[in-house]
């Protein structure tokens, strides 16, 4: 395998791995913000309780209640 192909493969794999931990928020005005990490999930709730709540969006930089 040529060296440039190997380096390209390594670089693309690394990029995909790094982006896997990102969450992109899109606001009503069309503005987008990408933040690192996965939103936290309450471990004390059952699966049915989480599904009944629906989707909850967080504001980046603010601590949820």
PDB file of N, CA and C in Angstrom:
ATOM      1  N   UNK A   1       0.840  -1.171   0.000  1.00  0.00           N
ATOM      2  CA  UNK A   1       0.000   0.000   0.000  1.00  0.00           C
ATOM      3  C   UNK A   1       0.893   1.245   0.000  1.00  0.00           C
ATOM      4  N   UNK A   2       0.624   2.200  -0.879  1.00  0.00           N
ATOM      5  CA  UNK A   2       1.447   3.416  -0.933  1.00  0.00           C
ATOM      6  C   UNK A   2       1.352   4.206   0.374  1.00  0.00           C
ATOM      7  N   UNK A   3       2.423   4.899   0.674  1.00  0.00           N
ATOM      8  CA  UNK A   3       2.504   5.645   1.928  1.00  0.00           C
ATOM      9  C   UNK A   3       1.438   6.734   2.022  1.00  0.00           C
ATOM     10  N   UNK A   4       1.147   7.444   0.931  1.00  0.00           N
ATOM     11  CA  UNK A   4       0.161   8.519   0.979  1.00  0.00           C
ATOM     12  C   UNK A   4      -1.236   7.974   1.246  1.00  0.00           C
ATOM     13  N   UNK A   5      -1.536   6.810   0.724  1.00  0.00           N
ATOM     14  CA  UNK A   5      -2.836   6.185   0.963  1.00  0.00           C
ATOM     15  C   UNK A   5      -2.969   5.785   2.428  1.00  0.00           C
ATOM     16  N   UNK A   6      -1.898   5.260   2.990  1.00  0.00           N
ATOM     17  CA  UNK A   6      -1.901   4.863   4.395  1.00  0.00           C
ATOM     18  C   UNK A   6      -2.090   6.075   5.298  1.00  0.00           C
ATOM     19  N   UNK A   7      -1.379   7.170   5.015  1.00  0.00           N
ATOM     20  CA  UNK A   7      -1.527   8.385   5.809  1.00  0.00           C
ATOM     21  C   UNK A   7      -2.927   8.972   5.679  1.00  0.00           C
ATOM     22  N   UNK A   8      -3.494   8.921   4.492  1.00  0.00           N
ATOM     23  CA  UNK A   8      -4.856   9.419   4.280  1.00  0.00           C
ATOM     24  C   UNK A   8      -5.866   8.594   5.070  1.00  0.00           C
ATOM     25  N   UNK A   9      -5.674   7.299   5.066  1.00  0.00           N
ATOM     26  CA  UNK A   9      -6.566   6.410   5.801  1.00  0.00           C
ATOM     27  C   UNK A   9      -6.486   6.669   7.300  1.00  0.00           C
ATOM     28  N   UNK A  10      -5.280   6.843   7.812  1.00  0.00           N
ATOM     29  CA  UNK A  10      -5.094   7.123   9.238  1.00  0.00           C
ATOM     30  C   UNK A  10      -5.709   8.475   9.601  1.00  0.00           C
ATOM     31  N   UNK A  11      -5.503   9.474   8.778  1.00  0.00           N
ATOM     32  CA  UNK A  11      -6.031  10.809   9.046  1.00  0.00           C
ATOM     33  C   UNK A  11      -7.554  10.823   9.027  1.00  0.00           C
ATOM     34  N   UNK A  12      -8.166  10.155   8.067  1.00  0.00           N
ATOM     35  CA  UNK A  12      -9.627  10.140   7.995  1.00  0.00           C
ATOM     36  C   UNK A  12     -10.229   9.342   9.150  1.00  0.00           C
ATOM     37  N   UNK A  13      -9.584   8.256   9.551  1.00  0.00           N
ATOM     38  CA  UNK A  13     -10.063   7.480  10.694  1.00  0.00           C
ATOM     39  C   UNK A  13      -9.978   8.300  11.972  1.00  0.00           C
ATOM     40  N   UNK A  14      -8.903   9.024  12.156  1.00  0.00           N
ATOM     41  CA  UNK A  14      -8.738   9.877  13.324  1.00  0.00           C
ATOM     42  C   UNK A  14      -9.786  10.990  13.347  1.00  0.00           C
ATOM     43  N   UNK A  15     -10.043  11.604  12.208  1.00  0.00           N
ATOM     44  CA  UNK A  15     -11.045  12.671  12.131  1.00  0.00           C
ATOM     45  C   UNK A  15     -12.436  12.154  12.481  1.00  0.00           C
ATOM     46  N   UNK A  16     -12.802  11.001  11.966  1.00  0.00           N
ATOM     47  CA  UNK A  16     -14.120  10.435  12.280  1.00  0.00           C
ATOM     48  C   UNK A  16     -14.238  10.079  13.754  1.00  0.00           C
ATOM     49  N   UNK A  17     -13.162   9.585  14.330  1.00  0.00           N
ATOM     50  CA  UNK A  17     -13.171   9.236  15.752  1.00  0.00           C
ATOM     51  C   UNK A  17     -13.336  10.473  16.610  1.00  0.00           C
ATOM     52  N   UNK A  18     -12.650  11.542  16.267  1.00  0.00           N
ATOM     53  CA  UNK A  18     -12.759  12.767  17.044  1.00  0.00           C
ATOM     54  C   UNK A  18     -14.148  13.405  16.927  1.00  0.00           C
ATOM     55  N   UNK A  19     -14.747  13.330  15.759  1.00  0.00           N
ATOM     56  CA  UNK A  19     -16.066  13.931  15.560  1.00  0.00           C
ATOM     57  C   UNK A  19     -17.190  13.098  16.170  1.00  0.00           C
ATOM     58  N   UNK A  20     -16.919  11.872  16.533  1.00  0.00           N
ATOM     59  CA  UNK A  20     -17.956  11.021  17.111  1.00  0.00           C
ATOM     60  C   UNK A  20     -18.412  11.531  18.463  1.00  0.00           C
ATOM     61  N   UNK A  21     -17.603  12.315  19.155  1.00  0.00           N
ATOM     62  CA  UNK A  21     -17.974  12.846  20.460  1.00  0.00           C
ATOM     63  C   UNK A  21     -18.591  14.219  20.399  1.00  0.00           C
ATOM     64  N   UNK A  22     -18.966  14.705  19.229  1.00  0.00           N
ATOM     65  CA  UNK A  22     -19.523  16.046  19.077  1.00  0.00           C
ATOM     66  C   UNK A  22     -21.048  16.011  19.021  1.00  0.00           C
ATOM     67  N   UNK A  23     -21.638  17.086  19.500  1.00  0.00           N
ATOM     68  CA  UNK A  23     -23.075  17.292  19.368  1.00  0.00           C
ATOM     69  C   UNK A  23     -23.266  18.664  18.744  1.00  0.00           C
ATOM     70  N   UNK A  24     -24.039  18.764  17.674  1.00  0.00           N
ATOM     71  CA  UNK A  24     -24.282  20.044  17.023  1.00  0.00           C
ATOM     72  C   UNK A  24     -25.692  20.510  17.335  1.00  0.00           C
ATOM     73  N   UNK A  25     -25.791  21.708  17.895  1.00  0.00           N
ATOM     74  CA  UNK A  25     -27.080  22.324  18.190  1.00  0.00           C
ATOM     75  C   UNK A  25     -27.398  23.332  17.102  1.00  0.00           C
ATOM     76  N   UNK A  26     -28.652  23.350  16.636  1.00  0.00           N
ATOM     77  CA  UNK A  26     -29.103  24.340  15.667  1.00  0.00           C
ATOM     78  C   UNK A  26     -30.212  25.149  16.323  1.00  0.00           C
ATOM     79  N   UNK A  27     -30.056  26.477  16.325  1.00  0.00           N
ATOM     80  CA  UNK A  27     -31.011  27.364  16.974  1.00  0.00           C
ATOM     81  C   UNK A  27     -32.041  27.856  15.966  1.00  0.00           C
ATOM     82  N   UNK A  28     -33.111  28.486  16.466  1.00  0.00           N
ATOM     83  CA  UNK A  28     -34.206  28.959  15.612  1.00  0.00           C
ATOM     84  C   UNK A  28     -33.732  29.961  14.567  1.00  0.00           C
ATOM     85  N   UNK A  29     -32.728  30.769  14.900  1.00  0.00           N
ATOM     86  CA  UNK A  29     -32.240  31.778  13.958  1.00  0.00           C
ATOM     87  C   UNK A  29     -31.269  31.214  12.923  1.00  0.00           C
ATOM     88  N   UNK A  30     -31.061  29.896  12.940  1.00  0.00           N
ATOM     89  CA  UNK A  30     -30.191  29.253  11.970  1.00  0.00           C
ATOM     90  C   UNK A  30     -28.751  29.114  12.433  1.00  0.00           C
ATOM     91  N   UNK A  31     -28.424  29.702  13.558  1.00  0.00           N
ATOM     92  CA  UNK A  31     -27.071  29.622  14.109  1.00  0.00           C
ATOM     93  C   UNK A  31     -26.803  28.201  14.584  1.00  0.00           C
ATOM     94  N   UNK A  32     -25.603  27.716  14.363  1.00  0.00           N
ATOM     95  CA  UNK A  32     -25.223  26.373  14.794  1.00  0.00           C
ATOM     96  C   UNK A  32     -24.038  26.457  15.739  1.00  0.00           C
ATOM     97  N   UNK A  33     -24.013  25.538  16.699  1.00  0.00           N
ATOM     98  CA  UNK A  33     -22.898  25.467  17.632  1.00  0.00           C
ATOM     99  C   UNK A  33     -22.579  24.003  17.882  1.00  0.00           C
ATOM    100  N   UNK A  34     -21.320  23.640  17.748  1.00  0.00           N
ATOM    101  CA  UNK A  34     -20.885  22.269  17.978  1.00  0.00           C
ATOM    102  C   UNK A  34     -20.168  22.212  19.315  1.00  0.00           C
ATOM    103  N   UNK A  35     -20.589  21.292  20.155  1.00  0.00           N
ATOM    104  CA  UNK A  35     -19.972  21.138  21.469  1.00  0.00           C
ATOM    105  C   UNK A  35     -19.449  19.724  21.606  1.00  0.00           C
ATOM    106  N   UNK A  36     -18.423  19.561  22.419  1.00  0.00           N
ATOM    107  CA  UNK A  36     -17.830  18.246  22.651  1.00  0.00           C
ATOM    108  C   UNK A  36     -18.598  17.513  23.720  1.00  0.00           C
ATOM    109  N   UNK A  37     -18.644  16.213  23.593  1.00  0.00           N
ATOM    110  CA  UNK A  37     -19.265  15.385  24.615  1.00  0.00           C
ATOM    111  C   UNK A  37     -20.679  14.990  24.265  1.00  0.00           C
ATOM    112  N   UNK A  38     -21.220  14.147  25.082  1.00  0.00           N
ATOM    113  CA  UNK A  38     -22.577  13.639  24.897  1.00  0.00           C
ATOM    114  C   UNK A  38     -23.426  14.181  26.037  1.00  0.00           C
ATOM    115  N   UNK A  39     -24.637  14.672  25.752  1.00  0.00           N
ATOM    116  CA  UNK A  39     -25.476  15.161  26.832  1.00  0.00           C
ATOM    117  C   UNK A  39     -25.693  14.096  27.900  1.00  0.00           C
ATOM    118  N   UNK A  40     -25.692  14.533  29.150  1.00  0.00           N
ATOM    119  CA  UNK A  40     -25.854  13.589  30.244  1.00  0.00           C
ATOM    120  C   UNK A  40     -27.277  13.041  30.288  1.00  0.00           C
ATOM    121  N   UNK A  41     -27.406  11.888  30.881  1.00  0.00           N
ATOM    122  CA  UNK A  41     -28.691  11.218  30.971  1.00  0.00           C
ATOM    123  C   UNK A  41     -28.927  10.839  32.429  1.00  0.00           C
ATOM    124  N   UNK A  42     -30.146  11.031  32.913  1.00  0.00           N
ATOM    125  CA  UNK A  42     -30.468  10.703  34.293  1.00  0.00           C
ATOM    126  C   UNK A  42     -30.540   9.187  34.446  1.00  0.00           C
ATOM    127  N   UNK A  43     -29.648   8.623  35.256  1.00  0.00           N
ATOM    128  CA  UNK A  43     -29.583   7.175  35.428  1.00  0.00           C
ATOM    129  C   UNK A  43     -30.649   6.635  36.365  1.00  0.00           C
ATOM    130  N   UNK A  44     -31.354   7.518  37.083  1.00  0.00           N
ATOM    131  CA  UNK A  44     -32.352   7.042  38.047  1.00  0.00           C
ATOM    132  C   UNK A  44     -33.710   6.792  37.400  1.00  0.00           C
ATOM    133  N   UNK A  45     -33.896   7.224  36.174  1.00  0.00           N
ATOM    134  CA  UNK A  45     -35.171   7.050  35.491  1.00  0.00           C
ATOM    135  C   UNK A  45     -35.198   5.736  34.709  1.00  0.00           C
ATOM    136  N   UNK A  46     -36.386   5.185  34.599  1.00  0.00           N
ATOM    137  CA  UNK A  46     -36.537   3.971  33.804  1.00  0.00           C
ATOM    138  C   UNK A  46     -36.587   4.340  32.328  1.00  0.00           C
ATOM    139  N   UNK A  47     -36.467   3.352  31.480  1.00  0.00           N
ATOM    140  CA  UNK A  47     -36.514   3.589  30.035  1.00  0.00           C
ATOM    141  C   UNK A  47     -37.861   4.186  29.625  1.00  0.00           C
ATOM    142  N   UNK A  48     -38.933   3.699  30.221  1.00  0.00           N
ATOM    143  CA  UNK A  48     -40.262   4.199  29.889  1.00  0.00           C
ATOM    144  C   UNK A  48     -40.427   5.667  30.290  1.00  0.00           C
ATOM    145  N   UNK A  49     -39.863   6.056  31.448  1.00  0.00           N
ATOM    146  CA  UNK A  49     -39.944   7.450  31.886  1.00  0.00           C
ATOM    147  C   UNK A  49     -39.174   8.368  30.938  1.00  0.00           C
ATOM    148  N   UNK A  50     -37.996   7.922  30.484  1.00  0.00           N
ATOM    149  CA  UNK A  50     -37.217   8.738  29.548  1.00  0.00           C
ATOM    150  C   UNK A  50     -37.936   8.886  28.214  1.00  0.00           C
ATOM    151  N   UNK A  51     -38.573   7.819  27.732  1.00  0.00           N
ATOM    152  CA  UNK A  51     -39.292   7.890  26.461  1.00  0.00           C
ATOM    153  C   UNK A  51     -40.523   8.781  26.573  1.00  0.00           C
ATOM    154  N   UNK A  52     -41.198   8.762  27.729  1.00  0.00           N
ATOM    155  CA  UNK A  52     -42.388   9.583  27.913  1.00  0.00           C
ATOM    156  C   UNK A  52     -42.051  11.079  27.953  1.00  0.00           C
ATOM    157  N   UNK A  53     -40.846  11.425  28.399  1.00  0.00           N
ATOM    158  CA  UNK A  53     -40.438  12.828  28.466  1.00  0.00           C
ATOM    159  C   UNK A  53     -40.204  13.435  27.095  1.00  0.00           C
ATOM    160  N   UNK A  54     -39.777  12.649  26.163  1.00  0.00           N
ATOM    161  CA  UNK A  54     -39.450  13.175  24.846  1.00  0.00           C
ATOM    162  C   UNK A  54     -38.063  13.774  24.828  1.00  0.00           C
ATOM    163  N   UNK A  55     -37.777  14.548  23.796  1.00  0.00           N
ATOM    164  CA  UNK A  55     -36.462  15.141  23.617  1.00  0.00           C
ATOM    165  C   UNK A  55     -36.371  16.424  24.438  1.00  0.00           C
ATOM    166  N   UNK A  56     -35.272  16.585  25.163  1.00  0.00           N
ATOM    167  CA  UNK A  56     -35.031  17.803  25.927  1.00  0.00           C
ATOM    168  C   UNK A  56     -33.732  18.415  25.415  1.00  0.00           C
ATOM    169  N   UNK A  57     -33.803  19.674  24.994  1.00  0.00           N
ATOM    170  CA  UNK A  57     -32.627  20.356  24.471  1.00  0.00           C
ATOM    171  C   UNK A  57     -31.982  21.189  25.567  1.00  0.00           C
ATOM    172  N   UNK A  58     -30.650  21.164  25.604  1.00  0.00           N
ATOM    173  CA  UNK A  58     -29.909  21.960  26.581  1.00  0.00           C
ATOM    174  C   UNK A  58     -29.332  23.190  25.891  1.00  0.00           C
ATOM    175  N   UNK A  59     -29.176  24.243  26.665  1.00  0.00           N
ATOM    176  CA  UNK A  59     -28.515  25.446  26.175  1.00  0.00           C
ATOM    177  C   UNK A  59     -27.046  25.305  26.525  1.00  0.00           C
ATOM    178  N   UNK A  60     -26.145  25.336  25.525  1.00  0.00           N
ATOM    179  CA  UNK A  60     -24.726  25.187  25.807  1.00  0.00           C
ATOM    180  C   UNK A  60     -24.252  26.260  26.784  1.00  0.00           C
ATOM    181  N   UNK A  61     -23.490  25.835  27.770  1.00  0.00           N
ATOM    182  CA  UNK A  61     -22.943  26.763  28.748  1.00  0.00           C
ATOM    183  C   UNK A  61     -23.804  26.926  29.976  1.00  0.00           C
ATOM    184  N   UNK A  62     -25.042  26.453  29.958  1.00  0.00           N
ATOM    185  CA  UNK A  62     -25.916  26.544  31.112  1.00  0.00           C
ATOM    186  C   UNK A  62     -26.046  25.171  31.762  1.00  0.00           C
ATOM    187  N   UNK A  63     -26.060  25.175  33.083  1.00  0.00           N
ATOM    188  CA  UNK A  63     -26.191  23.920  33.833  1.00  0.00           C
ATOM    189  C   UNK A  63     -27.674  23.575  33.943  1.00  0.00           C
ATOM    190  N   UNK A  64     -28.068  22.373  33.518  1.00  0.00           N
ATOM    191  CA  UNK A  64     -29.490  21.991  33.611  1.00  0.00           C
ATOM    192  C   UNK A  64     -29.907  21.772  35.057  1.00  0.00           C
ATOM    193  N   UNK A  65     -31.201  21.910  35.300  1.00  0.00           N
ATOM    194  CA  UNK A  65     -31.742  21.736  36.655  1.00  0.00           C
ATOM    195  C   UNK A  65     -31.655  20.303  37.094  1.00  0.00           C
TER     196      UNK A  65
END
